Structure formats: C-alpha cells, structure tokens
Amino acid sequence: MFAVSTTVLAGYWMASGADAADSGARSRTSFWGRRGSGTIASGDARADRNESPSHEIVKPYTDNVDASFEAFLAAVSQKDGSAIAPVETVVPDESVGRLWNIPATAPPTDRWTATAMPVAPARATPPHAAITPAERSAATPDAAIGEEPWWQERVHGYLLDAPNYLQFDVATMLTDTLQSSPRISAISNRTSIAYEKIIQQDAAFDPAVLLETGVNRVNDPVGSTLTTGGPPRLIQDSWTANAGVRKLTRQGTVIDLSQEVGTLTSNSIFFDPAHQGNSRLNLSITQPLMATSGKVYNTRLVTAASIDSRIAWQQLRLDLEGHLVETLTAFWRLHERRSHYVQQLALIERGERIGAIVSARGDYDSGPLQAIKIQRRLASDNDRRIELRAEVQRLQVRLKTLVGSPLLISLDDSIELIPTAQPDFPEESINVRDCIVRGLEYRGDVQAATEQLASAGLDVNVTRNELMPRLNAVIEAYLAGLSSNNNIGQSWVNQYTDGGPGITAALTYNLPWGRRAAKSRHREAQLRYRQRGDELRDALLTARREIETSVIRVKAGADLRRSKAATLAAAVREEAVATKRWEMLAGDGGPTALILEDLLETQKRRTEAEQSYVSAQVNYILELISLQQAMGTFLIREGVEPIRPGNSTAVEVLQTAPIDERQLSLETWAQPLPVSVNDEYQSGESLIAEPRMIELDLNDNLNGGTSP
C-alpha cells in the first residue's frame, strides 16, 4: 500500500517541479536599454478579471495530477475528515498566464504613458512546472545565461498591492530624469553661472560713456584788490557739462576722450569778456610700459574665467554621469529585489505544497514532526519575504526621487514601479590598454586637472609680469575755445580754428624697495604650478587604477555569472533528486525523518542560487556601467550630450542615439567655445589657444624670480 501511494504522490509532486527556464528567450539588450515608453495601468482591470495579487486560498495545482490521486484523497478524507485543509499559497490559479500580462490599453497620465508596452504572450505552462529530463540536460551555464528564466515574466508583472502600476524601460527613465530631475537642472545652472563670469570679466574692456554736468556759484570775500579790482567780494556763476568716452584696451592702455562746455560770469572788473562761453576737448592716454602691460596680464581675469568655465563643464559631465549612474543603479537594484521577491514567493509556494501533502497524509505515513518542520521553515521564509517586500518599496521611493518626475512623486505609495529591461546582457570583449587610453582622453577629472594646471600657469605669467617696475607713459592733449555772450557754440568752433593744441607728456615710475611681495607671489605661483602638475599626474594614476580595477571587476563579474548559472543548474537538479527521494521514503521517524529536512534545505539552496544568479547578472551590468564611468565615456555610450547652443550661456542636456565609443577616434572631448560678447570676438579664445602664455618659464627660480 505504501509503494502504491508514493507512486501516486510522485505524479502529484512533480507538478510542483523545479521551475524550468522558458525556452523562448527574449532578444538581448544592452545595459543602456532600448528606447521605449512606460505604461501605467490601474488595478481595476485586475479586479475585472477577479484576480488578486495577494495571497489567496487555493487548492494545489491539478493540471498534471494523476487521476488516481482523487481516489487517494477521498480515502484519506473518509478516515479523518480534518486531515485535509485548505493551504494558503502565493501561487495563482490557472489564470496565472493572464495575471502577469499588461493591459492592452491604459489611461494616459503623462509622457511615460505615451505608448503601451508590447505584451508578452502568456506561458503555456505554469512558471513552476516540473523540469523535464531534456530541460535538465540543457541546464548548462551557457544555456542558463542565454535563456529567459522562469521568474522573468512574473518580475515584469504586478506584485504589490498598489492600485496602479507603471512599466518603463531604461530609455524612458533616462529621458524623464534629464527633463525632470532638479539635481540635473541645478548642475546645468551652475555651469551657466560659470559662463556668465566670462562676460562679466570681458565687460571690463567695453567703452564707458561718461556724462557730468553741474552749476557753481562762488561768493567769497577778497583780500586783494587785484582779485576783483574793487568789489569787496568775488561773485562768479558757472555752468559746466562734460561728456566723454573711456576705454581700457587689452594691452592695458587707458584712453580717455572728453568734451567740456560751459558758461562763466564774474563781477571782477578784470574779467573779459564778462559773459564767457568756453569749450575744451581733452584726450588722455596712459600706457603701461613694464609691469601691468601686455595682453596676457590685462586679460588675465577673462582667461581665468574661461578656464573656470572649462573646469565647470568637466564638473558638469562628472556630476551628470554620477546622477545618471545612481539612477541606473537604483533601476537595476529594483529589478534585482523584485526578482528575489518572486523567487522567495516561489520558495514559500513549494514549501506550502509539501505542507499540503504532509497534511493530506497526516494519518497515513506523516506525523506532527514533519508538520512542525514545515511550519518553522515557512515562518522563516515569510520573514525574508517581508524584508524583500520592504526593500522593493524602499527602492521604488529612491528611484522616484532620483527621476524627479512630478507624476511619480505625487503618486506616493499608490503606484508600483515595474522595470522591464532584460538583465541578460552579453559579454563584451574588453582590452585594458584601449580602456586606459580612452579614459585618459575622456575622463572629466583628468580634463579638469589639465585646466587647473593651465590656470596655475597663467598665475605664473601674471606674477612674473608684476616683478617688473611700474613704468607708465602719460600723454595728454587738448583744444580750447572761448567766446563772449555765453555763446557755447562759437566757443566750440573756436577751439578748432583759433590757436593750436596743448600737449603734456610724462613718465611715471614706481618700484617697491626689495619687491618682496611681488617675489613672494611669484614663488607662490610657481609652487602652485608644481602642485597642479603633481595633481594632474595623480589624476592620471587614479584614472588608470580605476579603469584597470573596473576591467578586472567586469571580467570577474562575467566569470561569476557563468559560475552562478552552473550553481543554479546543480541546485535545480539537487532539488529534483531530493524531492523524488522524499516521495519514495517519506515518514515521521528514524533516519527517514531527516529526508524532509534535507528537502527543505535543498529548496532553500535552490532559491539562494536563483537569487545569487540574478545578483550576478545585475552586478555584471553595474560593473559595465562603472567601467564606462571610469573611462569617461558613459555619456557618449548613453547618447547624452550637454550642449551650449550658439553664444548663449544656457546649458542644455540632450539625449541622442546611443553611441559605441569604440567607433570614435581617440580625440580629446570637444570643449565648448567660450562665450562671445559679439560675433566678431570670442572672448578668451585667442588667449587659451597659445600655450606659451600659460607655460612655466624654466629659467625662473624659487629664490627670487626674474629680475627686471
């Protein structure tokens, strides 16, 4: 009787199977995903189908149950009607194929719902169907990587109790992040501020228009009759107006051109004509000849602002990469935890199926010890399920805040996020040398360190200029005219027709004793230049270390993924053997009592192998992303390009088609042009283009610098 019963139970148990992988594999996709759109749907459609995402009381699967099993259940029920009780399980009924499908249509809510995601066909067999011998023989590591695992479809379906759910791929998530994230907006605005600094510094060379006017009345007592010729007080009334233009050139020359006109009346008897109109045209030129002279010195602030803008541009790339990598990491971690959650549900389901069999055989060949073992294991597995559910919800919150979409944030806990990208990313051929070369060309921190070195070289040239004495040439020339009857117009004509110009020429010289401050500043600039050079070399070494480390991790991740696939295949076979053994030798006492414990352990090891395999897949993808970030080609690979349209200071982040950076030539990342004040002049461009202006003079020394 025992042999017959176990044979009957064997046909029933094999229906719970070992969760074979589906033979229909999806097309592979890279970690940057395919372009698509999200789909948001309401849980009402699920209610219309009378389906529930939560636990439900169902009877065990009967799809592949031996017909004689019904007779066995009837016999047990007649002996003890309480032996058979409904078993709580997380596995849906025969409509499981429809439970995880996406509704054909969904009410659009925002850009994420522009197009419905394609619906995968329902499985012909339940996701936990038994593995056939042919499937077991095909469960090699390579085959496991290439096939779609049984849990993939359920991971892309509805799992939580939220009233709505949203399916989206990587491309949709990145697009919405670039458009909605306040962090990316802040990064772009910070870079725009750096470009505004160029305009502010370059505006110092704009001509300045000067206007001045005023009236004046003098009423002073006189102490000499020669002042007024008789009146005891000097009374004079005057009005003046001055208009001019002042210009600072890029060579340091200060040009001041002004025209002054006015009227003057006085009670002095010596004042002739009595009512005067006067005018004066004045030109003043001050040219530095030694210190503070030259284009490099006088445009130093523009050049420094231009260098700072280039550094800000590289920092923009670094921060943009960091935020997008953080968002992608949250995306894949959410996929990982959802897979773990589904696998944990399957583990609980398999344990509950064993519990159903043990309960049905309670008075036949099973006892309370087996029931207690199953209850203890189910309680432990349920604890882990609760933890995984909380992790899924936590990662959803993190992903929503990283994307920054107002719709996602407003929905709070009323929506379930379902990432739809596939983790079966194929292995790539990676050459360490090529990765290092590209990293040194494209990494933002290396480019920023180079610009920092250029800025330090500019300081060296500026302080070298300040070592020289201040020798300025000053030239002033003027034309003056005078007329009577307050006739200003006639006086303006007379300044050109009567007489000639007045000219003044002078030299001014200033040299501090010992020039200690100037020498100290020059030594400081030289030390800073050497410091920046050391920092650049350190950045190069850091880039090489990070790239080589990332390459090692990528290769190790690929090997680990294959190893985890082999471990999973072995765990599946082990569970099948343990299940068959328990079916044949089940009992409540003696050595056979350990068989159930061994079966429960093999089920747990199988689930742990499944979860480890998913983690290995996700970690491999994240290591590839980290490698692209270490090489500085992440934005290129993603097709994300920060631009500054035209001569505007605004910075925009565009998303184009993904690019394979291996097809690009080894050229330095294109630098944005400096902001121009007008179309004729690109401020700072000619200064940066000449390296000799920012190179350290090897003849200089740290003791005293260059002598004049």
XYZ file of C-alpha atoms in Angstrom:
708
model
C 0.000 0.000 0.000
C 2.877 2.410 0.835
C 4.550 1.798 -2.511
C 1.324 2.395 -4.412
C 0.608 5.593 -2.512
C 4.074 7.027 -3.034
C 3.847 6.227 -6.726
C 0.592 8.136 -6.924
C 2.072 11.034 -4.981
C 5.051 11.126 -7.307
C 2.812 12.152 -10.172
C 1.288 14.870 -7.993
C 4.559 16.258 -6.645
C 6.301 16.511 -9.970
C 3.729 19.134 -10.911
C 5.444 21.475 -8.440
C 8.603 20.976 -10.444
C 11.889 22.751 -10.412
C 10.903 25.940 -12.216
C 12.405 25.275 -15.611
C 13.600 28.159 -17.710
C 11.414 29.114 -20.616
C 12.887 28.006 -23.926
C 11.738 31.129 -25.727
C 14.466 33.627 -24.969
C 13.965 37.352 -25.352
C 16.229 39.328 -27.598
C 19.246 40.611 -25.732
C 19.557 44.251 -24.834
C 22.444 46.272 -23.503
C 22.545 47.825 -20.072
C 21.615 51.201 -21.514
C 18.342 49.652 -22.676
C 16.123 50.095 -25.668
C 14.113 53.154 -26.451
C 10.525 52.833 -25.434
C 7.914 54.256 -23.190
C 6.306 53.394 -19.925
C 2.827 52.112 -19.379
C 0.797 52.932 -16.343
C -2.293 50.895 -15.636
C -4.879 50.734 -12.924
C -5.585 47.783 -10.693
C -9.237 47.957 -11.721
C -8.520 45.819 -14.772
C -7.228 43.146 -12.446
C -10.426 43.350 -10.396
C -12.490 42.863 -13.563
C -10.711 39.556 -14.110
C -11.385 38.550 -10.477
C -7.665 38.297 -9.848
C -5.789 39.223 -6.725
C -2.092 39.993 -6.296
C -2.080 38.949 -2.644
C -2.170 35.553 -1.036
C -5.279 33.573 -1.788
C -6.670 30.276 -0.576
C -6.441 27.850 -3.478
C -6.106 24.159 -3.819
C -2.875 22.670 -5.159
C -2.201 22.507 -8.845
C -4.188 19.800 -10.583
C -3.007 20.379 -14.131
C -0.756 17.335 -14.189
C -2.189 15.352 -11.259
C -2.624 11.611 -11.642
C -6.295 10.655 -11.838
C -5.894 8.149 -9.029
C -4.866 10.903 -6.633
C -8.516 11.958 -6.255
C -9.318 8.473 -5.024
C -6.418 8.678 -2.582
C -7.686 11.988 -1.182
C -11.172 10.554 -0.850
C -9.865 7.565 1.100
C -7.940 9.771 3.494
C -10.917 12.078 3.938
C -13.172 9.186 4.912
C -10.727 8.147 7.592
C -10.257 11.626 9.037
C -12.132 14.498 7.506
C -9.935 17.025 9.273
C -6.786 15.725 7.645
C -7.290 17.782 4.521
C -7.404 21.526 4.979
C -7.079 24.414 2.550
C -3.482 25.554 2.195
C -2.584 29.233 1.885
C -0.296 29.724 -1.085
C 1.014 32.582 -3.152
C 0.667 30.798 -6.486
C -2.277 31.946 -8.602
C -4.667 29.566 -10.248
C -4.826 28.575 -13.890
C -5.164 32.232 -14.890
C -1.550 32.865 -13.892
C -0.672 33.490 -17.502
C -3.087 36.410 -17.602
C -2.177 37.729 -14.169
C 1.243 38.993 -15.246
C 0.226 40.372 -18.628
C -0.092 44.082 -19.193
C -3.465 45.537 -20.133
C -3.763 46.267 -23.818
C -4.725 49.851 -23.133
C -4.244 52.144 -20.203
C -5.416 55.679 -19.425
C -2.585 58.049 -20.324
C -1.294 60.191 -17.481
C 1.942 61.728 -18.694
C 4.807 61.219 -21.136
C 5.527 57.821 -19.594
C 2.167 56.587 -20.909
C 2.544 57.756 -24.496
C 2.692 54.196 -25.874
C 1.661 50.898 -24.391
C 4.451 48.403 -23.838
C 4.236 45.255 -26.005
C 2.590 42.403 -24.183
C 4.499 39.140 -23.949
C 2.455 36.023 -24.709
C 1.240 34.051 -21.720
C 3.138 30.934 -20.792
C 1.691 27.653 -21.924
C 2.653 26.049 -18.599
C 2.741 27.430 -15.063
C 6.031 29.124 -14.122
C 6.734 26.409 -11.555
C 6.095 23.428 -13.818
C 8.337 20.399 -13.474
C 11.641 20.289 -15.315
C 11.779 17.544 -17.885
C 14.900 15.414 -18.335
C 15.653 17.188 -21.602
C 15.469 20.543 -19.853
C 17.731 19.295 -17.089
C 20.323 18.168 -19.608
C 20.161 21.570 -21.287
C 20.620 23.442 -17.992
C 24.258 24.181 -18.652
C 25.787 27.518 -17.564
C 25.853 28.870 -21.114
C 22.283 27.780 -21.770
C 21.114 29.260 -18.478
C 22.588 32.628 -19.409
C 21.023 32.639 -22.856
C 17.504 31.568 -21.807
C 14.810 33.608 -20.161
C 14.425 32.394 -16.555
C 11.010 31.358 -15.303
C 10.780 34.340 -12.953
C 11.374 36.986 -15.657
C 7.746 37.283 -16.756
C 6.483 37.494 -13.182
C 9.082 40.150 -12.334
C 7.650 42.267 -15.167
C 4.146 41.820 -13.775
C 2.090 43.039 -10.842
C 3.469 42.059 -7.412
C 2.480 44.591 -4.755
C -0.864 45.851 -3.511
C -0.646 49.320 -5.067
C -3.775 50.375 -7.002
C -1.712 51.350 -10.077
C 1.451 50.082 -11.654
C 3.874 51.584 -14.138
C 6.079 49.685 -16.571
C 9.071 51.519 -18.024
C 12.410 50.787 -19.625
C 15.825 52.384 -19.229
C 15.463 54.831 -22.132
C 12.193 56.206 -20.780
C 13.650 56.559 -17.310
C 16.760 58.409 -18.555
C 14.724 60.757 -20.729
C 12.412 61.672 -17.879
C 15.357 62.058 -15.499
C 17.077 64.510 -17.840
C 13.891 66.537 -18.166
C 12.582 66.408 -14.601
C 15.443 65.919 -12.157
C 16.077 69.076 -10.096
C 19.650 67.944 -9.470
C 20.443 67.939 -13.194
C 18.785 71.344 -13.535
C 20.936 72.668 -10.684
C 24.075 71.248 -12.307
C 23.242 72.934 -15.618
C 22.526 76.269 -13.931
C 25.810 76.090 -12.029
C 27.679 75.684 -15.312
C 25.738 78.563 -16.865
C 26.836 80.752 -13.952
C 30.451 79.945 -14.772
C 29.920 81.161 -18.342
C 28.307 84.337 -17.100
C 31.555 85.088 -15.265
C 33.359 85.298 -18.613
C 31.008 88.005 -19.829
C 31.366 89.900 -16.577
C 35.163 89.913 -16.790
C 35.221 90.656 -20.502
C 32.884 93.622 -19.951
C 35.814 95.485 -18.354
C 37.040 96.214 -21.908
C 33.757 97.730 -23.030
C 33.865 101.516 -23.653
C 32.326 103.566 -20.880
C 30.320 106.715 -21.633
C 30.815 109.486 -19.063
C 28.393 112.358 -18.584
C 28.729 115.101 -15.999
C 27.066 118.462 -15.534
C 26.723 120.983 -12.716
C 26.316 124.596 -11.654
C 28.518 126.525 -9.270
C 28.317 129.923 -7.538
C 31.302 131.483 -5.812
C 30.707 134.212 -3.228
C 33.969 134.815 -1.373
C 35.468 137.873 0.330
C 38.646 139.096 -1.320
C 41.829 140.090 0.433
C 43.402 141.786 -2.537
C 42.067 144.386 -4.874
C 43.856 142.568 -7.669
C 41.219 139.823 -7.450
C 38.161 141.864 -8.284
C 39.580 145.336 -8.967
C 37.332 146.949 -6.360
C 34.297 144.898 -5.250
C 34.791 143.509 -1.712
C 33.504 140.058 -2.677
C 34.173 137.811 -5.645
C 30.952 136.568 -7.157
C 31.137 134.043 -10.006
C 28.388 131.923 -11.585
C 29.330 128.936 -13.766
C 27.719 126.013 -15.507
C 29.667 123.085 -16.964
C 28.811 119.967 -18.890
C 31.272 117.176 -19.661
C 30.721 114.197 -21.980
C 33.348 111.631 -22.793
C 34.349 108.046 -23.507
C 36.803 105.927 -21.515
C 38.258 102.723 -22.905
C 40.596 100.088 -21.450
C 42.317 98.092 -24.155
C 43.550 94.518 -23.835
C 47.127 95.804 -23.862
C 46.452 97.843 -20.715
C 46.131 101.239 -22.408
C 43.631 103.640 -20.844
C 42.151 106.113 -23.344
C 40.024 108.998 -22.086
C 38.399 111.372 -24.595
C 36.091 114.096 -23.276
C 34.418 117.313 -24.435
C 33.683 120.018 -21.868
C 31.495 123.117 -22.432
C 30.215 125.746 -20.044
C 29.484 129.376 -19.175
C 31.152 131.696 -16.675
C 30.254 135.179 -15.358
C 32.104 137.256 -12.735
C 31.870 140.646 -11.020
C 35.621 141.175 -11.368
C 36.489 144.191 -13.470
C 39.415 142.202 -14.864
C 37.065 139.519 -16.225
C 36.826 139.930 -20.031
C 34.600 139.152 -21.778
C 32.094 139.459 -18.993
C 29.844 136.613 -20.028
C 32.034 133.836 -21.324
C 31.200 130.672 -23.241
C 34.014 128.129 -23.197
C 34.747 124.650 -24.517
C 37.621 122.177 -24.120
C 38.363 118.902 -25.958
C 40.703 116.705 -23.942
C 42.492 113.439 -24.862
C 44.431 111.446 -22.264
C 46.381 108.218 -22.934
C 48.085 106.171 -20.235
C 50.178 103.223 -21.423
C 51.972 100.791 -19.063
C 55.433 100.023 -20.410
C 56.649 97.358 -17.973
C 54.519 95.960 -15.132
C 50.777 95.518 -15.819
C 51.468 95.760 -19.563
C 50.658 93.206 -22.222
C 47.642 91.253 -23.312
C 48.254 88.299 -21.026
C 48.233 90.393 -17.868
C 45.302 92.622 -18.728
C 43.083 89.774 -19.925
C 44.058 87.503 -17.036
C 40.605 87.691 -15.444
C 38.898 86.783 -18.717
C 41.315 83.918 -19.240
C 40.829 82.706 -15.671
C 37.041 82.851 -16.072
C 37.316 80.937 -19.335
C 39.433 78.259 -17.671
C 36.982 78.107 -14.771
C 34.139 77.603 -17.229
C 36.006 74.677 -18.781
C 36.515 73.189 -15.341
C 32.821 73.720 -14.615
C 32.000 71.968 -17.891
C 34.031 68.933 -16.876
C 32.409 69.011 -13.451
C 29.048 69.118 -15.222
C 29.960 65.901 -17.038
C 31.127 64.252 -13.818
C 28.040 65.221 -11.831
C 25.734 64.314 -14.705
C 27.406 60.925 -15.027
C 27.186 60.416 -11.277
C 23.466 61.149 -11.120
C 22.584 59.013 -14.132
C 24.717 56.133 -12.851
C 22.991 56.434 -9.486
C 19.617 56.341 -11.225
C 20.579 53.315 -13.323
C 21.872 51.572 -10.214
C 18.533 52.122 -8.481
C 16.753 50.816 -11.603
C 18.729 47.568 -11.676
C 18.654 47.109 -7.912
C 14.889 47.386 -8.061
C 14.843 44.706 -10.752
C 17.122 42.556 -8.593
C 14.973 42.856 -5.466
C 11.781 42.208 -7.429
C 13.367 39.030 -8.802
C 14.381 37.996 -5.302
C 10.846 38.669 -4.119
C 9.319 36.483 -6.831
C 11.823 33.727 -6.113
C 11.036 33.943 -2.403
C 7.334 33.629 -3.170
C 8.081 30.526 -5.214
C 10.068 29.068 -2.319
C 7.117 29.617 0.015
C 4.793 28.074 -2.544
C 6.906 24.936 -2.836
C 7.040 24.636 0.933
C 3.277 25.080 1.183
C 2.769 22.353 -1.413
C 4.831 19.988 0.691
C 2.754 21.095 3.659
C -0.418 20.259 1.748
C 0.849 16.754 1.007
C 2.011 16.214 4.580
C -1.342 17.432 5.858
C -3.201 15.115 3.484
C -1.066 12.173 4.606
C -1.266 13.091 8.286
C -2.805 9.786 9.396
C -1.158 7.698 6.745
C 2.630 7.966 6.929
C 3.298 11.518 8.171
C 3.328 12.862 11.684
C 3.400 16.118 13.643
C 7.205 16.382 13.448
C 7.123 16.921 9.713
C 4.310 19.473 10.024
C 6.264 21.396 12.661
C 9.390 21.445 10.469
C 7.408 22.796 7.558
C 5.727 25.446 9.691
C 9.084 26.576 11.068
C 10.603 26.810 7.607
C 7.589 28.656 6.173
C 7.725 31.164 9.014
C 11.406 31.797 8.336
C 10.795 32.130 4.590
C 7.910 34.515 5.208
C 10.190 36.729 7.309
C 12.530 37.027 4.357
C 9.575 37.746 2.062
C 8.551 40.667 4.275
C 12.097 42.023 4.224
C 12.298 41.774 0.424
C 8.937 43.492 0.010
C 10.133 46.376 2.177
C 13.344 46.616 0.132
C 11.334 46.755 -3.094
C 9.220 49.600 -1.719
C 12.302 51.438 -0.457
C 13.991 51.177 -3.850
C 10.825 52.445 -5.530
C 10.935 55.560 -3.375
C 14.616 56.052 -4.152
C 14.084 55.656 -7.888
C 11.165 58.101 -7.888
C 13.207 60.771 -6.124
C 16.173 60.262 -8.462
C 13.988 60.573 -11.562
C 12.240 63.600 -10.094
C 9.092 63.265 -12.196
C 6.235 65.248 -10.613
C 3.797 62.482 -11.545
C 5.772 59.746 -9.800
C 6.335 61.831 -6.696
C 2.672 62.819 -6.457
C 1.525 59.188 -6.554
C 3.449 58.266 -3.369
C 2.693 54.620 -2.461
C -0.239 54.349 -4.857
C 1.881 53.075 -7.739
C 4.116 50.082 -8.324
C 7.200 50.659 -10.480
C 7.983 47.759 -12.808
C 11.329 47.946 -14.675
C 11.147 45.956 -17.909
C 14.761 45.806 -19.102
C 16.387 42.412 -19.539
C 19.499 41.580 -17.469
C 20.909 39.053 -19.939
C 23.499 41.465 -21.327
C 26.063 39.636 -23.497
C 29.712 39.679 -22.609
C 31.905 42.263 -24.275
C 35.482 41.938 -25.426
C 37.491 44.395 -23.342
C 41.066 45.460 -23.949
C 42.696 47.055 -20.922
C 45.065 49.258 -22.927
C 42.278 50.682 -25.094
C 40.202 51.391 -21.991
C 43.102 53.253 -20.363
C 43.815 55.316 -23.486
C 40.188 56.314 -23.841
C 39.922 57.020 -20.152
C 42.867 59.426 -20.254
C 41.257 61.186 -23.211
C 37.673 61.397 -21.959
C 37.689 61.413 -18.163
C 36.332 64.640 -16.763
C 38.633 64.745 -13.746
C 41.725 64.427 -15.975
C 40.462 67.228 -18.205
C 39.667 69.357 -15.150
C 43.155 68.735 -13.694
C 44.658 69.827 -17.022
C 42.684 73.063 -16.890
C 43.771 73.590 -13.280
C 47.370 73.309 -14.457
C 46.672 75.890 -17.172
C 45.202 78.225 -14.558
C 48.312 77.845 -12.388
C 50.497 78.571 -15.426
C 48.535 81.760 -16.020
C 49.238 82.839 -12.429
C 52.954 82.273 -13.027
C 52.926 84.582 -16.040
C 50.891 87.216 -14.204
C 53.176 87.269 -11.167
C 56.231 87.327 -13.421
C 54.838 90.460 -15.029
C 54.320 92.057 -11.604
C 58.010 91.604 -10.773
C 58.857 94.448 -13.132
C 58.696 98.137 -12.097
C 55.620 100.163 -12.910
C 56.632 102.469 -15.752
C 53.757 104.321 -17.383
C 53.760 106.787 -20.259
C 51.147 109.544 -19.903
C 50.196 111.791 -22.820
C 47.560 114.497 -22.676
C 46.470 116.841 -25.476
C 43.661 119.369 -25.608
C 41.967 122.028 -27.700
C 40.260 125.015 -26.027
C 37.938 127.776 -27.296
C 36.385 130.947 -25.807
C 33.611 133.341 -26.850
C 31.526 136.147 -25.358
C 27.841 136.416 -24.546
C 27.756 132.816 -23.243
C 27.982 131.594 -26.839
C 28.965 127.971 -26.315
C 28.556 127.029 -29.976
C 31.007 129.699 -31.105
C 33.498 128.670 -28.443
C 33.291 125.060 -29.708
C 34.106 126.300 -33.238
C 36.922 128.475 -31.943
C 38.645 125.507 -30.267
C 39.380 124.115 -33.739
C 40.049 127.411 -35.579
C 41.897 129.586 -33.075
C 45.314 128.745 -31.741
C 46.551 125.157 -31.520
C 46.606 122.125 -29.250
C 48.189 121.928 -25.851
C 50.277 118.816 -25.162
C 51.623 117.224 -21.993
C 53.879 114.120 -21.951
C 55.211 112.418 -18.832
C 56.659 109.189 -17.459
C 55.762 107.747 -14.061
C 57.929 105.177 -12.301
C 57.172 103.088 -9.225
C 59.300 100.291 -7.748
C 58.788 98.968 -4.182
C 62.031 98.540 -2.252
C 63.165 94.927 -2.499
C 59.940 93.831 -4.276
C 59.385 91.272 -1.524
C 55.625 90.991 -2.018
C 55.947 90.526 -5.791
C 58.690 87.916 -5.392
C 56.655 86.043 -2.798
C 53.612 85.983 -5.066
C 55.753 84.673 -7.916
C 57.231 81.892 -5.788
C 53.746 81.008 -4.591
C 52.522 80.795 -8.191
C 55.447 78.549 -9.136
C 54.755 76.238 -6.211
C 51.086 76.111 -7.102
C 52.007 75.266 -10.688
C 54.119 72.363 -9.486
C 51.318 71.327 -7.144
C 48.853 71.294 -10.032
C 51.295 69.265 -12.083
C 51.550 66.685 -9.307
C 47.759 66.647 -9.007
C 47.474 66.020 -12.738
C 49.888 63.109 -12.530
C 47.948 61.792 -9.550
C 44.692 62.117 -11.524
C 46.247 60.120 -14.356
C 47.349 57.393 -11.950
C 43.947 57.388 -10.271
C 42.232 57.105 -13.654
C 44.456 54.200 -14.621
C 43.840 52.441 -11.319
C 40.082 52.873 -11.520
C 39.927 51.729 -15.135
C 42.075 48.656 -14.548
C 40.062 47.836 -11.431
C 36.804 48.203 -13.349
C 38.080 45.938 -16.131
C 39.047 43.315 -13.556
C 35.618 43.562 -11.946
C 33.838 43.270 -15.288
C 35.772 40.141 -16.200
C 35.245 38.717 -12.732
C 31.537 39.547 -12.970
C 31.262 37.672 -16.268
C 33.005 34.627 -14.781
C 30.879 34.824 -11.650
C 27.724 34.990 -13.722
C 28.662 31.777 -15.520
C 29.584 30.166 -12.208
C 26.273 31.173 -10.628
C 24.445 29.740 -13.634
C 26.208 26.413 -13.125
C 25.406 26.543 -9.410
C 21.761 27.209 -10.209
C 21.600 24.278 -12.628
C 23.104 21.990 -9.990
C 20.700 23.304 -7.334
C 17.724 22.575 -9.588
C 18.900 19.000 -10.159
C 19.613 18.590 -6.453
C 16.102 19.675 -5.546
C 14.602 17.278 -8.081
C 16.587 14.368 -6.603
C 15.699 15.356 -3.023
C 12.043 15.663 -3.965
C 11.984 12.219 -5.534
C 13.776 10.786 -2.523
C 11.236 12.316 -0.125
C 8.352 10.994 -2.182
C 9.706 7.476 -2.014
C 10.969 7.408 1.602
C 8.720 9.823 3.469
C 8.000 9.029 7.106
C 7.956 10.533 10.544
C 10.594 8.621 12.458
C 14.057 7.174 12.170
C 16.545 8.257 9.510
C 13.722 8.998 7.084
C 12.675 11.939 9.275
C 15.767 13.761 8.070
C 14.754 13.434 4.437
C 12.134 16.170 4.735
C 14.660 18.440 6.432
C 17.074 17.783 3.593
C 14.371 18.546 1.023
C 13.537 21.844 2.681
C 17.223 22.735 2.753
C 17.662 21.915 -0.937
C 14.663 24.091 -1.767
C 16.229 26.946 0.154
C 19.592 26.399 -1.527
C 17.897 26.426 -4.900
C 16.219 29.756 -4.133
C 19.507 31.154 -2.849
C 21.161 30.002 -6.090
C 18.434 31.724 -8.111
C 18.849 34.926 -6.151
C 22.634 34.750 -6.437
C 22.347 34.292 -10.195
C 20.109 37.362 -10.511
C 22.519 39.354 -8.335
C 25.414 38.217 -10.511
C 23.549 39.362 -13.627
C 22.757 42.762 -12.136
C 26.252 43.194 -10.701
C 27.769 42.443 -14.115
C 25.614 45.150 -15.695
C 26.516 47.626 -12.959
C 30.218 46.811 -13.385
C 29.897 47.581 -17.090
C 28.291 50.890 -16.202
C 31.081 51.591 -13.708
C 33.665 50.833 -16.392
C 32.070 53.333 -18.774
C 32.019 55.885 -15.965
C 35.676 55.192 -15.150
C 36.568 55.669 -18.827
C 34.596 58.909 -19.032
C 32.549 57.551 -21.958
C 29.316 56.912 -20.079
C 27.526 59.932 -21.551
C 28.766 59.048 -25.032
C 27.602 55.467 -24.648
C 24.218 56.623 -23.388
C 23.828 59.240 -26.118
C 23.577 62.046 -23.540
C 25.218 65.286 -24.645
C 25.402 68.575 -22.723
C 25.499 71.488 -25.150
C 25.571 75.279 -25.086
C 23.614 76.492 -28.125
C 25.198 79.338 -30.032
C 26.723 82.099 -27.929
C 24.228 81.592 -25.131
C 25.331 80.841 -21.591
C 22.435 78.422 -21.081
C 23.430 74.750 -20.865
C 21.097 72.079 -22.192
C 21.354 68.314 -21.820
C 20.174 66.446 -24.916
C 19.610 62.738 -25.410
C 20.561 61.309 -28.779
C 21.012 57.779 -30.033
C 23.456 55.639 -28.020
C 26.961 55.571 -29.483
C 29.578 52.857 -29.390
C 32.615 54.801 -28.203
C 34.900 52.184 -29.753
C 33.972 53.615 -33.152
C 35.202 57.084 -32.163
C 38.675 58.362 -32.854
C 40.937 58.958 -29.875
C 40.422 62.690 -29.618
C 40.008 64.928 -26.623
C 36.440 65.612 -25.585
C 35.151 68.596 -27.533
C 35.400 71.707 -25.395
C 32.616 74.301 -25.576
C 33.584 77.580 -27.161
C 33.976 80.485 -24.751
C 31.087 82.906 -24.542
C 31.385 85.749 -27.025
C 30.334 89.306 -26.416
C 29.597 89.725 -30.087
C 30.020 87.745 -33.266
C 33.398 89.285 -34.107
C 35.269 88.426 -30.922
C 35.383 85.184 -28.964
C 36.434 86.284 -25.505
C 39.322 84.273 -24.136
C 39.629 82.036 -27.187
C 42.843 83.591 -28.532
C 44.408 83.526 -25.070
C 43.794 79.863 -24.367
C 44.927 78.865 -27.835
C 48.534 79.954 -27.196
C 50.189 77.571 -24.728
C 53.246 79.782 -24.346
C 51.110 82.257 -22.435
C 50.495 79.793 -19.617
C 53.703 77.794 -19.549
C 56.158 77.982 -16.676
C 59.425 79.666 -17.591
C 62.154 77.140 -16.814
C 64.631 79.955 -16.293
C 62.661 81.175 -13.283
C 63.751 80.003 -9.874
C 62.116 79.865 -6.486
C 64.660 82.137 -4.828
C 63.909 85.448 -6.397
C 62.227 85.116 -9.762
C 63.118 87.078 -12.843
C 64.840 90.371 -12.321
C 63.887 93.382 -14.406
